[in-house]
CSV table of C-alpha atoms in Angstrom, one decimal:
chain,number,residue,atom,x,y,z
A,996,MET,CA,17.9,-67.1,-44.8
A,997,ARG,CA,17.3,-63.6,-46.0
A,998,LYS,CA,20.2,-61.3,-44.5
A,999,SER,CA,19.3,-58.3,-42.0
A,1000,TRP,CA,18.3,-55.0,-43.8
A,1001,SER,CA,21.6,-53.1,-42.2
A,1002,LEU,CA,24.1,-55.7,-43.8
A,1003,GLN,CA,21.9,-55.8,-46.8
A,1004,TYR,CA,22.2,-51.9,-46.8
A,1005,TYR,CA,26.2,-52.0,-46.3
A,1006,GLN,CA,26.7,-54.4,-49.1
A,1007,THR,CA,24.8,-52.7,-51.9
A,1008,GLU,CA,26.2,-49.4,-50.9
A,1009,ALA,CA,29.5,-50.6,-51.1
A,1010,LEU,CA,29.0,-51.9,-54.6
A,1011,ALA,CA,27.3,-48.8,-55.5
A,1012,HIS,CA,30.2,-46.8,-54.2
A,1013,PHE,CA,32.5,-48.6,-56.3
A,1014,LEU,CA,30.5,-48.4,-59.6
A,1015,ASP,CA,30.5,-44.6,-58.8
A,1016,TYR,CA,34.2,-44.6,-58.3
A,1017,LEU,CA,34.5,-46.5,-61.8
A,1018,LEU,CA,32.5,-44.1,-63.7
A,1019,CYS,CA,34.4,-40.9,-61.9
A,1020,GLU,CA,37.2,-41.7,-64.7
A,1021,ILE,CA,34.9,-40.0,-67.0
A,1022,HIS,CA,35.8,-36.6,-66.5
A,1023,ASP,CA,32.3,-35.0,-68.0
A,1024,GLY,CA,30.7,-36.6,-65.1
A,1025,THR,CA,28.1,-38.4,-66.8
A,1026,ALA,CA,28.4,-42.0,-67.7
A,1027,ALA,CA,26.4,-45.0,-67.0
A,1028,LEU,CA,26.6,-49.0,-66.9
A,1029,VAL,CA,24.0,-50.8,-68.5
A,1030,LEU,CA,23.4,-54.5,-69.1
A,1031,THR,CA,22.7,-55.6,-72.6
A,1032,ASP,CA,19.2,-56.5,-71.7
A,1033,GLY,CA,18.4,-52.7,-71.2
A,1034,ARG,CA,18.8,-52.8,-67.2
A,1035,ALA,CA,20.7,-49.8,-65.6
A,1036,LEU,CA,23.3,-51.1,-63.5
A,1037,HIS,CA,24.7,-47.8,-62.2
A,1038,VAL,CA,24.1,-44.2,-63.7
A,1039,HIS,CA,26.7,-41.3,-62.4
A,1040,THR,CA,25.4,-38.0,-63.5
A,1041,VAL,CA,25.1,-34.4,-62.5
A,1042,HIS,CA,21.8,-33.8,-64.8
A,1043,PRO,CA,18.3,-35.3,-63.9
A,1044,ALA,CA,17.6,-35.4,-67.7
A,1045,ASP,CA,20.1,-38.1,-68.1
A,1046,THR,CA,19.3,-40.6,-65.4
A,1047,ALA,CA,16.8,-42.7,-67.5
A,1048,THR,CA,17.9,-41.5,-71.1
A,1049,LEU,CA,21.2,-42.8,-70.7
A,1050,PRO,CA,20.3,-46.3,-70.3
A,1051,ALA,CA,18.0,-46.2,-73.0
A,1052,ALA,CA,20.5,-44.7,-75.4
A,1053,ALA,CA,22.9,-47.6,-74.5
A,1054,THR,CA,20.4,-50.2,-75.0
A,1055,GLN,CA,19.3,-49.1,-78.7
A,1056,CYS,CA,22.8,-48.8,-79.8
A,1057,PHE,CA,23.4,-52.1,-78.7
A,1058,GLN,CA,20.4,-53.2,-80.6
A,1059,TYR,CA,21.3,-51.6,-83.8
A,1060,PHE,CA,24.9,-52.8,-83.7
A,1061,GLN,CA,25.4,-55.8,-81.3
A,1062,LEU,CA,28.5,-53.9,-80.0
A,1063,LYS,CA,31.3,-56.3,-79.5
A,1064,ASP,CA,34.4,-55.7,-76.7
A,1065,GLY,CA,36.0,-52.4,-77.3
A,1066,GLU,CA,33.5,-51.3,-80.0
A,1067,VAL,CA,32.1,-47.7,-79.7
A,1068,ALA,CA,28.8,-46.2,-81.2
A,1069,ILE,CA,27.6,-42.6,-81.2
A,1070,GLY,CA,24.1,-41.0,-81.4
A,1071,ASN,CA,22.3,-37.6,-80.3
A,1072,ASP,CA,18.7,-38.4,-81.1
A,1073,PRO,CA,16.5,-36.8,-78.4
A,1074,TYR,CA,13.8,-39.6,-79.2
A,1075,ALA,CA,16.2,-42.7,-78.7
A,1076,GLY,CA,17.5,-42.0,-75.5
A,1077,GLY,CA,19.0,-38.6,-75.9
A,1078,THR,CA,18.2,-35.4,-74.4
A,1079,ARG,CA,19.0,-32.7,-76.9
A,1080,LEU,CA,21.1,-32.4,-80.3
A,1081,SER,CA,24.0,-30.6,-78.3
A,1082,ASP,CA,24.4,-33.6,-76.0
A,1083,ILE,CA,26.5,-36.6,-77.8
A,1084,THR,CA,26.5,-39.9,-76.5
A,1085,LEU,CA,28.8,-42.7,-76.7
A,1086,VAL,CA,28.3,-46.3,-76.1
A,1087,MET,CA,30.9,-48.9,-75.7
A,1088,GLY,CA,30.4,-52.8,-75.4
A,1089,ILE,CA,32.7,-54.3,-72.7
A,1090,ALA,CA,33.3,-58.2,-72.2
A,1091,PHE,CA,34.7,-58.1,-68.4
A,1092,GLU,CA,33.6,-61.6,-67.6
A,1093,THR,CA,33.0,-63.8,-70.8
A,1094,PRO,CA,35.6,-65.1,-72.9
A,1095,GLY,CA,35.6,-63.5,-76.3
A,1096,GLU,CA,33.9,-60.6,-78.0
A,1097,VAL,CA,30.4,-60.8,-76.5
A,1098,SER,CA,29.7,-57.8,-74.5
A,1099,ASP,CA,28.7,-58.2,-70.7
A,1100,VAL,CA,27.8,-54.8,-70.1
A,1101,LEU,CA,27.7,-51.2,-72.1
A,1102,LEU,CA,29.4,-48.2,-70.9
A,1103,ALA,CA,27.5,-44.8,-72.1
A,1104,VAL,CA,28.9,-41.4,-71.6
A,1105,ARG,CA,27.4,-38.5,-72.5
A,1106,LEU,CA,29.4,-35.2,-73.7
A,1107,ARG,CA,27.3,-32.0,-73.2
A,1108,PHE,CA,27.6,-29.1,-75.4
A,1109,PRO,CA,26.1,-25.7,-75.3
A,1110,PRO,CA,22.9,-26.1,-77.1
A,1111,LYS,CA,21.3,-23.7,-79.8
A,1112,ILE,CA,17.8,-22.0,-79.1
A,1113,SER,CA,15.0,-22.9,-81.3
A,1114,LEU,CA,12.6,-20.1,-81.0
A,1115,GLU,CA,10.0,-22.0,-83.4
A,1116,GLY,CA,10.2,-25.3,-81.4
A,1117,LYS,CA,11.8,-27.3,-84.3
A,1118,LEU,CA,14.5,-29.8,-83.6
A,1119,GLU,CA,16.6,-29.4,-86.6
A,1120,GLU,CA,17.3,-25.5,-85.5
A,1121,GLU,CA,19.1,-26.9,-82.5
A,1122,GLY,CA,22.2,-28.6,-84.0
A,1123,LEU,CA,23.6,-31.4,-85.9
A,1124,ARG,CA,21.6,-34.6,-85.7
A,1125,ILE,CA,23.9,-37.7,-85.5
A,1126,PRO,CA,22.2,-41.4,-86.3
A,1127,PRO,CA,23.4,-43.8,-84.3
A,1128,MET,CA,26.7,-45.4,-86.1
A,1129,PRO,CA,29.7,-47.1,-85.0
A,1130,ILE,CA,33.0,-45.0,-84.6
A,1131,VAL,CA,35.4,-47.3,-83.1
A,1132,VAL,CA,36.1,-50.8,-84.7
A,1133,LYS,CA,38.7,-53.2,-83.4
A,1134,GLU,CA,39.7,-50.6,-81.0
A,1135,LYS,CA,40.5,-48.1,-84.0
A,1136,LEU,CA,38.7,-44.6,-83.9
A,1137,ASN,CA,37.3,-43.5,-87.2
A,1138,THR,CA,38.6,-39.8,-87.3
A,1139,ASP,CA,37.4,-39.4,-90.9
A,1140,VAL,CA,33.9,-39.8,-89.8
A,1141,LEU,CA,34.3,-37.2,-86.8
A,1142,LYS,CA,35.9,-34.8,-88.9
A,1143,ALA,CA,32.9,-34.8,-91.2
A,1144,MET,CA,30.5,-34.4,-88.5
A,1145,ALA,CA,32.6,-31.5,-87.1
A,1146,ALA,CA,32.7,-29.8,-90.8
A,1147,ALA,CA,29.1,-29.5,-90.5
A,1148,PRO,CA,27.6,-26.0,-89.7
A,1149,ASN,CA,25.7,-27.0,-86.8
A,1150,ALA,CA,28.4,-29.0,-85.2
A,1151,PRO,CA,29.4,-28.2,-81.5
A,1152,ILE,CA,32.9,-26.9,-81.5
A,1153,ASP,CA,35.9,-28.9,-80.0
A,1154,LEU,CA,33.6,-32.2,-81.1
A,1155,VAL,CA,36.6,-34.2,-82.3
A,1156,GLY,CA,39.0,-33.3,-79.5
A,1157,ARG,CA,36.1,-34.1,-76.6
A,1158,ILE,CA,35.1,-37.5,-78.5
A,1159,GLU,CA,39.0,-38.8,-78.5
A,1160,SER,CA,39.6,-37.8,-74.9
A,1161,ALA,CA,36.1,-39.6,-73.8
A,1162,VAL,CA,37.0,-42.8,-75.7
A,1163,THR,CA,40.5,-42.8,-73.9
A,1164,GLU,CA,38.7,-42.6,-71.0
A,1165,MET,CA,35.9,-45.1,-71.5
A,1166,MET,CA,39.2,-47.6,-72.6
A,1167,ARG,CA,40.5,-47.1,-68.9
A,1168,VAL,CA,37.4,-47.9,-67.5
A,1169,ARG,CA,36.9,-50.9,-69.8
A,1170,GLN,CA,40.1,-52.2,-68.5
A,1171,SER,CA,39.3,-51.8,-64.9
A,1172,LEU,CA,36.2,-53.7,-65.4
A,1173,LYS,CA,38.0,-56.4,-67.3
A,1174,GLN,CA,40.5,-56.6,-64.0
A,1175,CYS,CA,37.4,-57.1,-61.8
A,1176,GLY,CA,36.0,-59.7,-63.8
A,1177,GLN,CA,39.1,-61.7,-63.5
A,1178,ASP,CA,38.8,-61.8,-59.5
A,1179,PRO,CA,36.4,-64.6,-58.6
A,1180,GLY,CA,35.6,-63.1,-55.4
A,1181,ASN,CA,34.6,-59.7,-56.7
A,1182,GLU,CA,30.7,-58.5,-56.3
A,1183,LEU,CA,30.6,-57.1,-59.8
A,1184,ARG,CA,29.7,-60.5,-61.4
A,1185,LYS,CA,26.7,-61.3,-63.9
A,1186,ALA,CA,25.3,-64.2,-61.2
A,1187,ASN,CA,25.1,-61.5,-58.7
A,1188,PHE,CA,23.4,-58.6,-60.5
A,1189,LYS,CA,19.5,-60.2,-60.1
A,1190,ARG,CA,20.5,-60.3,-56.1
A,1191,TYR,CA,21.7,-56.9,-56.5
A,1192,PHE,CA,18.7,-55.2,-58.1
A,1193,GLN,CA,16.5,-56.8,-55.7
A,1194,ASP,CA,18.4,-55.4,-52.9
A,1195,CYS,CA,18.4,-52.1,-54.1
A,1196,HIS,CA,14.7,-52.2,-54.7
A,1197,ASP,CA,14.3,-53.3,-51.0
A,1198,ILE,CA,16.5,-50.5,-49.7
A,1199,ALA,CA,14.4,-48.1,-52.0
A,1200,VAL,CA,11.2,-49.5,-50.3
A,1201,GLN,CA,12.6,-49.2,-46.8
A,1202,LEU,CA,13.6,-45.7,-47.3
A,1203,LEU,CA,10.3,-44.5,-49.1
A,1204,HIS,CA,8.7,-45.1,-45.6
A,1205,LYS,CA,10.7,-41.6,-44.8
A,1206,ILE,CA,8.6,-39.3,-47.0
A,1207,PRO,CA,4.7,-38.4,-46.5
A,1208,LEU,CA,2.2,-41.2,-48.1
A,1209,GLY,CA,-0.8,-40.0,-50.0
A,1210,GLU,CA,-1.8,-38.4,-52.7
A,1211,ALA,CA,-1.5,-34.3,-53.9
A,1212,LEU,CA,-2.6,-32.2,-56.8
A,1213,VAL,CA,-0.7,-29.4,-57.9
A,1214,THR,CA,-1.0,-27.1,-61.1
A,1215,GLY,CA,1.5,-24.7,-62.8
A,1216,HIS,CA,1.7,-22.8,-66.2
A,1217,LEU,CA,4.7,-22.4,-68.2
A,1218,GLU,CA,6.0,-18.8,-69.3
A,1219,THR,CA,3.4,-19.1,-72.3
A,1220,GLY,CA,0.5,-20.3,-70.5
A,1221,GLU,CA,0.5,-23.8,-71.1
A,1222,LEU,CA,-1.0,-25.8,-68.1
A,1223,THR,CA,0.8,-28.5,-66.4
A,1224,LYS,CA,-0.9,-30.7,-64.0
A,1225,LEU,CA,0.8,-33.2,-61.5
A,1226,ARG,CA,-1.2,-35.7,-59.4
A,1227,LEU,CA,1.3,-37.2,-57.1
A,1228,GLU,CA,0.6,-40.4,-55.4
A,1229,ALA,CA,3.2,-42.0,-52.8
A,1230,THR,CA,2.9,-45.3,-51.2
A,1231,GLU,CA,5.0,-47.4,-49.2
A,1232,GLU,CA,6.5,-49.2,-52.2
A,1233,ARG,CA,6.3,-46.3,-55.2
A,1234,VAL,CA,6.0,-43.2,-55.9
A,1235,THR,CA,3.8,-42.3,-59.0
A,1236,PHE,CA,4.1,-38.7,-60.9
A,1237,ASP,CA,0.9,-38.6,-62.9
A,1238,PHE,CA,0.6,-35.9,-65.7
A,1239,THR,CA,-2.8,-36.4,-67.1
A,1240,GLY,CA,-4.4,-33.2,-68.1
A,1241,THR,CA,-1.2,-31.5,-69.0
A,1242,GLU,CA,-1.2,-29.4,-72.2
A,1243,ALA,CA,1.1,-29.3,-75.4
A,1244,SER,CA,3.6,-26.7,-75.8
A,1245,LYS,CA,5.5,-25.2,-78.8
A,1246,ASN,CA,8.2,-23.7,-76.5
A,1247,VAL,CA,9.3,-26.3,-73.6
A,1248,GLN,CA,9.2,-29.8,-74.7
A,1249,MET,CA,11.0,-32.8,-73.4
A,1250,SER,CA,10.8,-36.7,-73.8
A,1251,ASP,CA,9.1,-38.9,-71.3
A,1252,LEU,CA,12.4,-40.4,-70.0
A,1253,ALA,CA,14.0,-36.8,-69.5
A,1254,THR,CA,10.9,-36.3,-67.3
A,1255,LEU,CA,11.1,-39.7,-65.5
A,1256,GLY,CA,14.7,-38.4,-64.6
A,1257,ALA,CA,13.3,-35.2,-63.2
A,1258,CYS,CA,10.8,-37.0,-61.0
A,1259,PHE,CA,13.6,-39.6,-59.6
A,1260,SER,CA,15.7,-36.3,-58.6
A,1261,VAL,CA,12.4,-35.0,-56.5
A,1262,VAL,CA,12.4,-38.6,-54.8
A,1263,GLN,CA,16.1,-38.4,-54.1
A,1264,THR,CA,15.7,-34.9,-52.7
A,1265,MET,CA,12.8,-36.0,-50.4
A,1266,LEU,CA,14.7,-38.6,-48.9
A,1267,GLY,CA,17.6,-36.2,-48.1
A,1268,GLN,CA,20.0,-38.7,-49.8
A,1269,LYS,CA,21.3,-40.2,-53.3
A,1270,LEU,CA,20.0,-43.5,-54.0
A,1271,PRO,CA,21.7,-45.7,-56.4
A,1272,ALA,CA,20.4,-44.9,-59.6
A,1273,ASN,CA,19.9,-48.3,-61.2
A,1274,ALA,CA,16.8,-50.5,-62.5
A,1275,GLY,CA,16.1,-51.8,-59.0
A,1276,VAL,CA,15.4,-48.5,-57.6
A,1277,PHE,CA,13.6,-47.1,-60.7
A,1278,SER,CA,11.0,-49.6,-60.4
A,1279,CYS,CA,10.0,-47.7,-57.3
A,1280,VAL,CA,9.2,-44.3,-59.4
A,1281,GLN,CA,6.5,-44.4,-61.9
A,1282,LEU,CA,5.7,-42.1,-64.6
A,1283,LEU,CA,2.3,-41.4,-66.5
A,1284,ALA,CA,2.8,-38.9,-69.0
A,1285,PRO,CA,0.2,-38.8,-72.1
A,1286,ALA,CA,1.8,-38.6,-75.4
A,1287,ARG,CA,2.0,-35.1,-77.3
A,1288,THR,CA,1.7,-33.3,-74.0
A,1289,TRP,CA,5.1,-31.0,-73.3
A,1290,VAL,CA,6.4,-33.8,-70.7
A,1291,ASN,CA,6.3,-36.5,-73.3
A,1292,ALA,CA,6.5,-34.6,-76.6
A,1293,LYS,CA,7.5,-36.4,-80.0
A,1294,ALA,CA,9.5,-35.9,-82.6
A,1295,PRO,CA,10.5,-33.4,-84.4
A,1296,ALA,CA,9.8,-31.3,-81.1
A,1297,ALA,CA,12.7,-29.2,-80.1
A,1298,THR,CA,13.9,-30.3,-76.5
A,1299,ALA,CA,16.9,-28.1,-75.5
A,1300,ARG,CA,14.5,-25.9,-73.3
A,1301,GLY,CA,12.7,-28.8,-71.9
A,1302,VAL,CA,15.8,-30.3,-70.9
A,1303,SER,CA,17.0,-27.2,-68.9
A,1304,ASP,CA,13.9,-25.2,-67.9
A,1305,GLY,CA,11.4,-28.0,-68.6
A,1306,VAL,CA,13.4,-30.5,-66.1
A,1307,ALA,CA,13.4,-27.8,-63.4
A,1308,PHE,CA,9.9,-26.9,-63.7
A,1309,VAL,CA,9.0,-30.9,-63.7
A,1310,SER,CA,11.4,-30.9,-60.3
A,1311,SER,CA,9.9,-27.9,-58.6
A,1312,LEU,CA,6.5,-28.9,-59.4
A,1313,GLY,CA,7.3,-32.3,-57.9
A,1314,VAL,CA,8.5,-30.7,-54.5
A,1315,ARG,CA,5.3,-28.4,-54.3
A,1316,ALA,CA,3.4,-31.8,-54.4
A,1317,PHE,CA,5.2,-33.2,-51.5
A,1318,ALA,CA,4.8,-30.1,-49.7
A,1319,LYS,CA,1.1,-30.6,-49.8
A,1320,LEU,CA,1.5,-34.0,-48.1
A,1321,ASN,CA,3.6,-32.5,-45.4
A,1322,LYS,CA,3.7,-28.7,-44.9
A,1323,ALA,CA,7.5,-29.3,-43.0
A,1324,LEU,CA,8.7,-29.8,-46.7
A,1325,ALA,CA,7.4,-26.4,-48.1
A,1326,VAL,CA,9.9,-24.3,-49.9
A,1327,GLY,CA,9.7,-21.2,-51.8
A,1328,ALA,CA,9.8,-21.6,-55.4
A,1329,SER,CA,13.1,-21.5,-57.2
A,1330,ALA,CA,13.7,-19.7,-60.3
A,1331,TYR,CA,13.9,-22.6,-62.8
A,1332,GLY,CA,14.3,-20.5,-65.9
A,1333,SER,CA,18.1,-19.8,-66.6
A,1334,GLY,CA,18.3,-17.0,-69.1
A,1335,HIS,CA,19.4,-18.4,-72.4
A,1336,VAL,CA,21.3,-16.4,-74.6
A,1337,GLN,CA,22.9,-17.3,-77.9
A,1338,PHE,CA,25.2,-15.0,-80.1
A,1339,SER,CA,26.0,-16.1,-83.7
A,1340,PHE,CA,28.9,-14.6,-85.6
A,1341,GLU,CA,28.8,-14.6,-89.3
A,1342,ASN,CA,31.7,-14.7,-91.8
A,1343,ASN,CA,31.0,-14.0,-95.5
A,1344,ALA,CA,27.3,-14.2,-94.8
A,1345,LEU,CA,27.3,-17.6,-93.2
A,1346,VAL,CA,27.4,-18.3,-89.8
A,1347,SER,CA,30.5,-19.6,-88.6
A,1348,SER,CA,30.3,-19.6,-84.8
A,1349,PHE,CA,28.0,-19.4,-82.0
A,1350,VAL,CA,28.0,-19.2,-78.3
A,1351,SER,CA,25.3,-20.1,-75.9
A,1352,ASP,CA,25.3,-18.9,-72.2
A,1353,VAL,CA,23.0,-19.2,-69.4
A,1354,THR,CA,22.3,-16.8,-66.3
A,1355,PRO,CA,21.1,-18.7,-63.1
A,1356,GLY,CA,18.4,-17.3,-60.7
A,1357,GLY,CA,18.1,-17.6,-57.1
A,1358,THR,CA,16.6,-20.6,-55.1
A,1359,GLY,CA,13.6,-20.6,-53.0
A,1360,ALA,CA,13.9,-20.3,-49.0
A,1361,GLY,CA,12.9,-23.0,-46.7
A,1362,ASN,CA,11.6,-23.2,-43.1
A,1363,ASP,CA,15.2,-23.1,-41.6
A,1364,HIS,CA,17.1,-21.3,-44.4
A,1365,PRO,CA,17.3,-18.4,-46.9
A,1366,GLY,CA,17.4,-19.1,-50.9
A,1367,ILE,CA,20.9,-19.1,-52.4
A,1368,ASP,CA,21.8,-16.4,-54.9
A,1369,GLY,CA,22.5,-17.3,-58.5
A,1370,TRP,CA,22.2,-20.9,-58.1
A,1371,ASN,CA,20.0,-23.4,-60.4
A,1372,LEU,CA,18.8,-26.2,-57.8
A,1373,TRP,CA,18.6,-28.5,-60.5
A,1374,LEU,CA,20.7,-27.6,-63.4
A,1375,HIS,CA,23.9,-26.1,-61.6
A,1376,CYS,CA,26.2,-28.2,-63.9
A,1377,ASP,CA,24.5,-27.7,-67.3
A,1378,HIS,CA,27.2,-26.9,-70.2
A,1379,PRO,CA,29.0,-24.4,-67.8
A,1380,LYS,CA,31.2,-22.0,-69.6
A,1381,SER,CA,33.8,-19.4,-67.8
A,1382,VAL,CA,34.0,-15.9,-68.7
A,1383,GLU,CA,37.5,-16.1,-69.8
A,1384,GLU,CA,36.4,-19.0,-72.1
A,1385,ILE,CA,33.8,-17.0,-73.9
A,1386,GLU,CA,35.8,-13.8,-74.3
A,1387,VAL,CA,39.0,-15.7,-75.8
A,1388,LYS,CA,36.8,-17.8,-78.0
A,1389,PHE,CA,34.1,-15.2,-79.2
A,1390,PRO,CA,34.1,-11.5,-80.2
A,1391,VAL,CA,31.8,-10.6,-77.1
A,1392,GLN,CA,32.7,-9.5,-73.4
A,1393,ILE,CA,31.0,-10.1,-70.2
A,1394,LYS,CA,31.3,-6.9,-68.6
A,1395,SER,CA,30.2,-8.0,-65.3
A,1396,VAL,CA,28.2,-10.5,-63.5
A,1397,VAL,CA,26.5,-9.4,-60.1
A,1398,ILE,CA,24.0,-10.0,-57.7
A,1399,ARG,CA,20.6,-8.8,-58.6
A,1400,PRO,CA,19.5,-6.7,-55.5
A,1401,ALA,CA,16.5,-7.4,-53.5
A,1402,SER,CA,15.3,-9.9,-56.4
A,1403,GLY,CA,14.5,-12.7,-53.8
A,1404,GLY,CA,11.1,-12.6,-52.1
A,1405,ARG,CA,11.1,-11.0,-48.8
A,1406,GLY,CA,10.0,-12.9,-45.8
A,1407,LYS,CA,11.5,-14.5,-42.6
A,1408,PHE,CA,13.7,-16.3,-44.7
A,1409,PRO,CA,14.3,-14.4,-48.0
A,1410,GLY,CA,14.7,-16.1,-51.4
A,1411,GLY,CA,17.8,-16.2,-53.3
A,1412,ASN,CA,18.6,-13.2,-55.4
A,1413,GLY,CA,19.1,-13.7,-59.3
A,1414,LEU,CA,22.0,-12.4,-61.0
A,1415,VAL,CA,22.6,-9.4,-63.7
A,1416,LYS,CA,25.0,-10.3,-66.4
A,1417,THR,CA,26.2,-7.6,-68.9
A,1418,TYR,CA,27.3,-8.6,-72.5
A,1419,THR,CA,29.1,-5.9,-75.0
A,1420,LEU,CA,29.8,-7.1,-78.4
A,1421,THR,CA,32.9,-6.3,-80.0
A,1422,LYS,CA,31.7,-7.3,-83.6
A,1423,SER,CA,28.0,-7.7,-85.1
A,1424,ALA,CA,26.2,-10.4,-84.4
A,1425,ARG,CA,22.6,-11.9,-84.3
A,1426,VAL,CA,21.2,-12.5,-80.8
A,1427,SER,CA,18.5,-15.0,-79.7
A,1428,TRP,CA,17.1,-15.3,-76.1
A,1429,ALA,CA,14.6,-17.4,-74.1
A,1430,LEU,CA,13.4,-16.5,-70.9
A,1431,GLU,CA,11.2,-18.5,-68.7
A,1432,GLN,CA,9.7,-16.7,-65.7
A,1433,ALA,CA,9.6,-13.4,-67.4
A,1434,SER,CA,6.1,-12.8,-66.3
A,1435,ASN,CA,5.3,-15.7,-63.7
A,1436,LYS,CA,6.8,-14.8,-60.5
A,1437,PRO,CA,8.4,-17.5,-58.2
A,1438,GLU,CA,6.2,-17.7,-55.5
A,1439,GLY,CA,6.9,-17.7,-51.7
A,1440,ALA,CA,5.6,-20.2,-49.2
A,1441,ASP,CA,3.8,-19.8,-45.8
A,1442,GLY,CA,3.2,-16.2,-46.3
A,1443,GLY,CA,6.8,-15.5,-47.9
A,1444,LYS,CA,6.8,-13.0,-50.9
A,1445,PRO,CA,7.5,-13.9,-54.6
A,1446,GLY,CA,10.8,-13.1,-56.1
A,1447,LEU,CA,11.2,-11.0,-59.1
A,1448,THR,CA,10.6,-12.1,-62.7
A,1449,ALA,CA,13.4,-12.3,-65.2
A,1450,GLU,CA,13.8,-9.8,-68.0
A,1451,ILE,CA,16.2,-8.8,-70.5
A,1452,THR,CA,17.5,-5.1,-71.6
A,1453,LEU,CA,19.3,-3.7,-74.6
A,1454,GLN,CA,21.1,-0.8,-74.7
A,1455,ARG,CA,22.4,0.5,-78.3
A,1456,SER,CA,25.9,1.7,-78.6
A,1457,GLY,CA,26.0,5.7,-78.1
A,1458,SER,CA,22.6,5.4,-76.4
A,1459,ASP,CA,21.4,5.9,-72.7
A,1460,GLU,CA,18.2,4.4,-73.5
A,1461,LYS,CA,17.4,0.7,-72.3
A,1462,GLU,CA,15.0,-1.3,-74.2
A,1463,LYS,CA,13.2,-4.0,-72.4
A,1464,LEU,CA,12.8,-6.9,-74.6
A,1465,ALA,CA,10.1,-9.5,-75.0
A,1466,ALA,CA,10.6,-12.8,-73.1
A,1467,LYS,CA,12.1,-14.6,-76.4
A,1468,GLY,CA,13.3,-13.2,-79.7
A,1469,THR,CA,15.9,-12.5,-82.0
A,1470,VAL,CA,17.9,-9.1,-82.7
A,1471,GLU,CA,20.5,-7.9,-85.1
A,1472,LEU,CA,23.2,-6.2,-82.8
A,1473,GLU,CA,26.5,-4.1,-83.7
A,1474,ALA,CA,29.8,-3.7,-81.9
A,1475,GLY,CA,29.2,-1.6,-78.8
A,1476,ASP,CA,25.7,-2.8,-78.0
A,1477,VAL,CA,25.1,-4.0,-74.5
A,1478,LEU,CA,22.8,-6.7,-73.6
A,1479,ARG,CA,21.9,-7.2,-69.9
A,1480,VAL,CA,20.0,-10.4,-68.6
A,1481,PHE,CA,18.2,-10.3,-65.2
A,1482,SER,CA,17.3,-13.7,-63.9
A,1483,ALA,CA,14.4,-14.3,-61.4
A,1484,GLY,CA,14.8,-14.2,-57.5
A,1485,GLY,CA,13.5,-17.2,-55.6
A,1486,GLY,CA,10.4,-17.1,-53.5
A,1487,ALA,CA,10.8,-16.5,-49.7
A,1488,PHE,CA,9.4,-18.6,-46.6
A,1489,GLY,CA,7.3,-16.9,-43.9
A,1490,ALA,CA,5.9,-13.8,-43.7
A,1491,PRO,CA,8.3,-10.8,-43.6
A,1492,GLU,CA,8.7,-8.9,-40.4
A,1493,PRO,CA,6.5,-5.8,-40.5
A,1494,GLU,CA,8.3,-2.6,-41.6
A,1495,VAL,CA,9.2,-0.2,-38.8
A,1496,THR,CA,7.7,3.3,-39.4
A,1497,THR,CA,9.4,6.7,-37.5
């Protein structure tokens, strides 16, 4: 006899919470447990792009190396389950139930480092490419290989230290899983997984009844004009995101798996609650993304801007599509561009270090609330760096980070304001930047006004002139030069009150 839906929900949610608690041992915040056949058991992440890519990366590493208990492999290929070259994936085999060294599950962890900007859209410009390879065999970490990686010119800073810390945390999770496997009453057993996936699927289908059903077509354009077309179809059992008709781009590109993660985040947002991210729930979200479009790019296309601005753009487009099905879901557009700036410092004509930083914009307002100032709705945990960390490690000072006044759209509920971030160099540097929404205003909803576009200005040392720069580019700066990034504001909701004149 089939158990009641309420009991089914309670038991399934309890196991999902337990898996989430287990993966919280990974302090970087992005981890997944994946069965060796490729089915995601649980994904714990703060970045939508990781939701579908992390299980794929784990599966590919296992196919390459047949990881045994305690063995760890490393890789970062954006077209083999990765996201961008600056994001390093570690995959460990774990035997928590079967005897011997045969792995029952795979533990995948993603370490996020600041990405390099590729203005030409070429993947090799964005960092060090690491082919899948073992780094822990017989519980011994191969530090020689890690040090060789860290010595490469494009290697992320603190690579070795963060990998060592992550492997230590992964070993702790492995030990916890082994203890669970020894308890015959524990729900976390291979014999229960099929039922668990089916229960999660059933719960997701029940929750889908909360969202509006039907079809909606929305379009949007990237900063450089490329068309994005989304046809959304919501049925009682599945939500389909169809990007047929979307164009290719040289500026913003992402894999289909990263796009799928963005679509999944939209469904979670519409439901107003976090669904367990596993194979049972994933079956309720379908992606149709033609190859060679910017939402399903192929190697060697660069992916850093896609994983940041592209994911936020797709997510915002999905929210607009749902709003067409139900006007109560309408919100002003959020600033999806994050004001990427990269400073490269040279030593003896060789680039010895670089730092990347972002400036988030404002979020769109809703039908009962204003937008939020300086907050990326979809990517708020994307490789954050504190002001202190940047100023201690690099010859650049962040003089101020302030609200950009009146940059959010005007309306009954105003859009969130963007920020103004001011950088001053204490040493010469080559600076690259890339802005989205430098010409596309975040639109308002239900009569609300749009937010201001993003911009960037340069003030040379000793000059009072402030030069407005293009949406993307590279320039050589000297000590004392000042760079200011103005992020976009969010769109408002509802028509503004008429101005009173006296």
